[in-house]
Tab-separated table of C-alpha atoms in Angstrom:
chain	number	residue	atom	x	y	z
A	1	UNK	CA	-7.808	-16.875	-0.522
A	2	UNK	CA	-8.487	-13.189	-0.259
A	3	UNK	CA	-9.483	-10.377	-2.227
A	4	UNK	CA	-10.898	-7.054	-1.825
A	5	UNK	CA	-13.700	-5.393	-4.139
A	6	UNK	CA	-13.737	-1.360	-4.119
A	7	UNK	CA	-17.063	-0.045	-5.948
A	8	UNK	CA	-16.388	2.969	-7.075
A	9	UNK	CA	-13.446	3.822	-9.057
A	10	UNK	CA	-14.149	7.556	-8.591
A	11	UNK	CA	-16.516	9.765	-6.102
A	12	UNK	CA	-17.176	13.324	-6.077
A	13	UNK	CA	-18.776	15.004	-3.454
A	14	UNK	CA	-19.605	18.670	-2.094
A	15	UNK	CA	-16.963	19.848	0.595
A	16	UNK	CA	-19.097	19.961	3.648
A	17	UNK	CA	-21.045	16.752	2.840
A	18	UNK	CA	-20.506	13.437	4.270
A	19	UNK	CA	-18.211	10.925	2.729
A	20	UNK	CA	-18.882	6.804	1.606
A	21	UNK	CA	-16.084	4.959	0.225
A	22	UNK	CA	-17.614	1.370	-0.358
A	23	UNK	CA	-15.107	-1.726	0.497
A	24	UNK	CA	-16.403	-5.930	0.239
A	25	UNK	CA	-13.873	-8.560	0.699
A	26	UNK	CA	-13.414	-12.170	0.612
A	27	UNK	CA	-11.686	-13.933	2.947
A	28	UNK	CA	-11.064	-17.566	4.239
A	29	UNK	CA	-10.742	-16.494	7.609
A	30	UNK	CA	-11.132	-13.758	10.060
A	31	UNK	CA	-9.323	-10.954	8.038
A	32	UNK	CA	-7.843	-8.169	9.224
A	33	UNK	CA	-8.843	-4.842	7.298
A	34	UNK	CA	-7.182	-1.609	6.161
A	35	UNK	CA	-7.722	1.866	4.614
A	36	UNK	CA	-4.567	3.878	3.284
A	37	UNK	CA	-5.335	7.170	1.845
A	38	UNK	CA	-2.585	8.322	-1.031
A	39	UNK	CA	-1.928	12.009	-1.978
A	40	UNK	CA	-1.364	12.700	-4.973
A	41	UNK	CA	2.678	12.283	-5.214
A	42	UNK	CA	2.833	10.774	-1.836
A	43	UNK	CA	3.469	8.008	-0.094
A	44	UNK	CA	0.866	5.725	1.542
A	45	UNK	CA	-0.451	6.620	4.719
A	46	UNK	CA	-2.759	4.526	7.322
A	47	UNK	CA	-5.858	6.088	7.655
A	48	UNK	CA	-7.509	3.062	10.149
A	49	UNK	CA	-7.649	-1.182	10.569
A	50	UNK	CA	-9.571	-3.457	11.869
A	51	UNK	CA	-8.118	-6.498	13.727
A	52	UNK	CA	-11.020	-8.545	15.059
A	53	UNK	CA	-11.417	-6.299	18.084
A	54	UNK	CA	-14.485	-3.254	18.051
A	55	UNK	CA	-16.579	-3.587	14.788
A	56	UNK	CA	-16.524	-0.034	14.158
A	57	UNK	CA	-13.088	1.840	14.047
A	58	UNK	CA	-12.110	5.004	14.355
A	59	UNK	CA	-9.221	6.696	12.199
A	60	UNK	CA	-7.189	9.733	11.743
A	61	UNK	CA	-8.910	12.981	10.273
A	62	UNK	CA	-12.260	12.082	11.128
A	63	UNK	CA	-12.611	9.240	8.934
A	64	UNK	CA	-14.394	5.892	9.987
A	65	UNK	CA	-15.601	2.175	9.200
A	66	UNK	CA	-17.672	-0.270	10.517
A	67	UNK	CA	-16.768	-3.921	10.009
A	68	UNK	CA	-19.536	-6.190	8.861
A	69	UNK	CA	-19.326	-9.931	8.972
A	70	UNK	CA	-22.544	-10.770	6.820
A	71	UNK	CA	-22.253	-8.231	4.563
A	72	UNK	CA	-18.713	-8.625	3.938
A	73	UNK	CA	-18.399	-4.936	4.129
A	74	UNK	CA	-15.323	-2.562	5.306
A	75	UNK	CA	-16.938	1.105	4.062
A	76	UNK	CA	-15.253	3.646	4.792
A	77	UNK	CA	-17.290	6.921	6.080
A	78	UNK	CA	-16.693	10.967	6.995
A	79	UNK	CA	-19.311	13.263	7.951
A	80	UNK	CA	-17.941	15.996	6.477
A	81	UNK	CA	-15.506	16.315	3.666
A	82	UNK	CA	-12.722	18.469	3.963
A	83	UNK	CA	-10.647	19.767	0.952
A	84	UNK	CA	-7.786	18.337	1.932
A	85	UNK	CA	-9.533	14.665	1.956
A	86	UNK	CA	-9.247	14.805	-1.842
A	87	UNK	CA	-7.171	11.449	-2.566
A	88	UNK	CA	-6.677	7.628	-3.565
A	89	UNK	CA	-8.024	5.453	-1.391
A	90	UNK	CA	-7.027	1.520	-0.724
A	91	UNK	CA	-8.742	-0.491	1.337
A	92	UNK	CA	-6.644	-3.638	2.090
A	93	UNK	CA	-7.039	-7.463	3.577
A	94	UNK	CA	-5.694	-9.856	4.909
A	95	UNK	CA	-5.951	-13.375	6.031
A	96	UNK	CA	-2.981	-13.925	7.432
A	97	UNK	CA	-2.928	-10.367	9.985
A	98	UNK	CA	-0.901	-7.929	8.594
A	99	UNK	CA	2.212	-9.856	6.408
A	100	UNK	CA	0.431	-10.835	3.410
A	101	UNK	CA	-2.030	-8.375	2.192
A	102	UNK	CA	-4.088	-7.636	-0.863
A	103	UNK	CA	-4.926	-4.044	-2.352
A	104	UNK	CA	-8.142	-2.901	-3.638
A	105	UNK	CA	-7.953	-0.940	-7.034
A	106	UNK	CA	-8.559	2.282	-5.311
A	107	UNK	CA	-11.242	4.449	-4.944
A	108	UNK	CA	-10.247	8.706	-5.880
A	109	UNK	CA	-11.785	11.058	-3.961
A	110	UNK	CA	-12.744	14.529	-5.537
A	111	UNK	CA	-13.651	17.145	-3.379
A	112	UNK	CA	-15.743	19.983	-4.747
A	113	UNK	CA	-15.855	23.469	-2.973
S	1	UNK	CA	4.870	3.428	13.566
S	2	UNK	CA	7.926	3.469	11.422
S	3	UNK	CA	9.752	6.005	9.458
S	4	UNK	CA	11.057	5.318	6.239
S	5	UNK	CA	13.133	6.553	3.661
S	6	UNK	CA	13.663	5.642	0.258
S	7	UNK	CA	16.409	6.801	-2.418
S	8	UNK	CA	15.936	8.020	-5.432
S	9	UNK	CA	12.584	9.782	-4.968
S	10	UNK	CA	11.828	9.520	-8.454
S	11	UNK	CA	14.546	8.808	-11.745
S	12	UNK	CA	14.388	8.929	-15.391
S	13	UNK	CA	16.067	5.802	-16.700
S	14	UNK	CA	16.787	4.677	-20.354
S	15	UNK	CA	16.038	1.490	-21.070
S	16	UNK	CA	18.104	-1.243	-21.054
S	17	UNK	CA	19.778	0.029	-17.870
S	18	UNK	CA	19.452	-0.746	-14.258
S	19	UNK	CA	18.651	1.136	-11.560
S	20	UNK	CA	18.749	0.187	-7.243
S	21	UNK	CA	16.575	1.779	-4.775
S	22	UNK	CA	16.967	1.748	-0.757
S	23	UNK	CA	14.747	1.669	1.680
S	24	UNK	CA	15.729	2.634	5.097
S	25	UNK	CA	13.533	2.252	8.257
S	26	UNK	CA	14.389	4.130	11.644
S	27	UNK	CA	13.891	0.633	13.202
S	28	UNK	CA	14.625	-2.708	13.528
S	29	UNK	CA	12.391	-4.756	11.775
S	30	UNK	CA	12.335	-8.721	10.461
S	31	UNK	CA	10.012	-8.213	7.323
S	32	UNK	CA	10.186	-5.752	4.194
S	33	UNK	CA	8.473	-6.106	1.099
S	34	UNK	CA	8.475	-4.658	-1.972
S	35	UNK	CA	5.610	-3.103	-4.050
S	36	UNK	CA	4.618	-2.133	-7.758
S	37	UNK	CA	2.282	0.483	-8.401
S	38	UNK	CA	2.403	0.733	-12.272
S	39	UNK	CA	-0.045	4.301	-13.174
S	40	UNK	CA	-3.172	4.608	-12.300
S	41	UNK	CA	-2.995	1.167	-10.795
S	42	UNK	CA	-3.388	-0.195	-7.447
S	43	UNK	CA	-0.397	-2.062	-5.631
S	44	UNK	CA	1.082	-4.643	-6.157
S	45	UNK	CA	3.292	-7.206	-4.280
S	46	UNK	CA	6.915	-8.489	-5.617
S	47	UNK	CA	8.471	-9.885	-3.313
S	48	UNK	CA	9.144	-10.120	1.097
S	49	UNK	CA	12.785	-9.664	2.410
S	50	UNK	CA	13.608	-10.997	5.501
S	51	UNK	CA	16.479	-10.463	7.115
S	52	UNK	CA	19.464	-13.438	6.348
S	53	UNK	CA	17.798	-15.263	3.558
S	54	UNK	CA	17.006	-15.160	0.302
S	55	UNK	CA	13.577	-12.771	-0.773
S	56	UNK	CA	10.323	-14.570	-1.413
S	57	UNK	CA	9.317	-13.508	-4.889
S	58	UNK	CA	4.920	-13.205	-5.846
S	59	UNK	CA	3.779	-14.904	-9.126
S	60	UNK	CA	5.188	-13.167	-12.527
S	61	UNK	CA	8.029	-11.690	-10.584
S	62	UNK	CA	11.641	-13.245	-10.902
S	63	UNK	CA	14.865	-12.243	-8.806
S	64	UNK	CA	16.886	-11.894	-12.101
S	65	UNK	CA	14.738	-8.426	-13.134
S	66	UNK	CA	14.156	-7.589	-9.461
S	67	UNK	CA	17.626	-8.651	-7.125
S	68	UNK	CA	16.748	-7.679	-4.145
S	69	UNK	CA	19.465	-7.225	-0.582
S	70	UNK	CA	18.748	-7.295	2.728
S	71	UNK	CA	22.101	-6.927	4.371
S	72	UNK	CA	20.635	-6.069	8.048
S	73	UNK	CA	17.359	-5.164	9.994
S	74	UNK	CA	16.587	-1.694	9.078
S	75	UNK	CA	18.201	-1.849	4.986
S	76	UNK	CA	16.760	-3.238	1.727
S	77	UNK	CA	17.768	-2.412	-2.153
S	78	UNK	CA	15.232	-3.007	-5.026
S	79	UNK	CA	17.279	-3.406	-8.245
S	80	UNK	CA	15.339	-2.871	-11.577
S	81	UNK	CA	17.397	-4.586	-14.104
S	82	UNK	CA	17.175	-4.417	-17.757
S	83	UNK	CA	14.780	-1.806	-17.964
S	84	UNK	CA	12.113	-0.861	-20.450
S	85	UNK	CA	9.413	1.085	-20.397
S	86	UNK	CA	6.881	-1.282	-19.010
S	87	UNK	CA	8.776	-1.128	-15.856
S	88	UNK	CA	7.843	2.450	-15.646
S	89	UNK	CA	6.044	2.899	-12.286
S	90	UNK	CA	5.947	3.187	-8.858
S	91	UNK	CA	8.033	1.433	-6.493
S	92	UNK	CA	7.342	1.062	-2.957
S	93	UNK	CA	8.939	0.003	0.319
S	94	UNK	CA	7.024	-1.418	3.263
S	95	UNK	CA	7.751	-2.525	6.696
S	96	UNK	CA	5.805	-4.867	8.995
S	97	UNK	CA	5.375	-3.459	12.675
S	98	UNK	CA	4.151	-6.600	14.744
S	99	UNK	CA	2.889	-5.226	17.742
S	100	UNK	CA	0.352	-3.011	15.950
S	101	UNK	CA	-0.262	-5.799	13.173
S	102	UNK	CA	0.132	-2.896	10.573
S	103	UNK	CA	2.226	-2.168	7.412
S	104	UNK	CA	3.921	1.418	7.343
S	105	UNK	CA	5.085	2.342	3.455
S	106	UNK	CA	7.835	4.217	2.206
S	107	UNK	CA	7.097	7.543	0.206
S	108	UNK	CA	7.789	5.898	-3.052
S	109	UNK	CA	10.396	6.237	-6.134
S	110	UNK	CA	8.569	7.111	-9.111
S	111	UNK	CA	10.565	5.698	-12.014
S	112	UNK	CA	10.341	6.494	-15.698
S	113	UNK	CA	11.948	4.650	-18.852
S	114	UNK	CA	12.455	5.971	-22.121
């Protein structure tokens, strides 16, 4: 079976300064991963994924996350927040690649300037 | 990726009626699913269409209050029937791409019922 586990609900941070977004899952096998970021009034848009190859993955916008086996971790990271980051965030597994996946309750982003 | 489109963007429904959303994808693809995102919640799953038979639905979700149609490779419909206003909420398309192992989503039809 597999689940997801996002931390925060909600994290506010200082335009300028870097970004966590924490992430834990549970899988039965080797999971593929997944962060969509969601604009308010938007649709869902794929932000990065992890698929068993390179540990640490690189996304659009400057946004990042390392994949860690014995910590059951997917965080998601950004040096520098941007205004425009300012969002819902999902990260998303699955066990089975891609088909059947499972959303995290979202993490929202707040931005201050 | 894939583009899609999905029609009505949003509605205002009163209850008791039924309303059918499309999804349309600029490609040919086997798998579609369906999604709930009920406010401030996260998503959930419905049901998967696949092309020439009948859509898989998830636990708590029947194809009597959600029909769903997938008449050919880049077409689905999402009926609501019987509305009330729990079924206020999002409603999302997705599409499975297989050679980047990825799910592209549809920008949504936000749904209210009075």
């Amino acid at each position: 079976a597999q689940s997801v586990t996002q931390l925060d609900s909600h994290v506010s941070v200082s335009e300028g300064t870097p970004v966590l977004l924490r992430c834990n899952y549970s899988s039965s096998y080797s999971p593929s991963l997944f962060w969509y970021v969601q604009h308010p009034n938007k649709g869902l848009q794929l932000l990065l994924k992890y698929t068993s190859a390179a540990t640490l993955v690189k996304g659009i916008n400057g946004f990042e996350a390392e994949f860690k086996k014995s910590e059951t971790s997917f965080h998601l990271t950004k040096p520098s927040a941007h205004m425009s980051d300012a969002a819902e965030y999902f990260c998303v597994v699955s066990d089975t690649g891609y088909q059947k996946v499972t959303f995290g309750t979202g993490t929202k982003l707040q931005v201050i300037p | 990726s894939a583009v899609i489109s999905q029609k009505p963007s949003r509605d205002i429904c009163q209850r008791g009626t039924s309303l059918t959303i499309q999804c349309q994808v600029d490609s040919q693809v086997t798998m579609m699913f369906w999604y709930r995102q009920q406010p401030g919640q996260s998503l959930t799953l419905i049901a998967t269409a696949n092309q020439g038979s009948e859509a898989t639905y998830e636990s708590g979700f029947v194809i009597d209050k959600f029909p769903i149609s997938r008449p050919n490779l880049t077409f689905s419909t999402l009926t609501v029937s019987n509305m009330s206003p729990e079924d206020s909420s999002i409603y999302l398309c997705s599409v499975e791409v297989p050679v980047q192992e990825t799910q592209y989503f549809g920008p949504g039809t936000r749904l209210l019922v009075l």
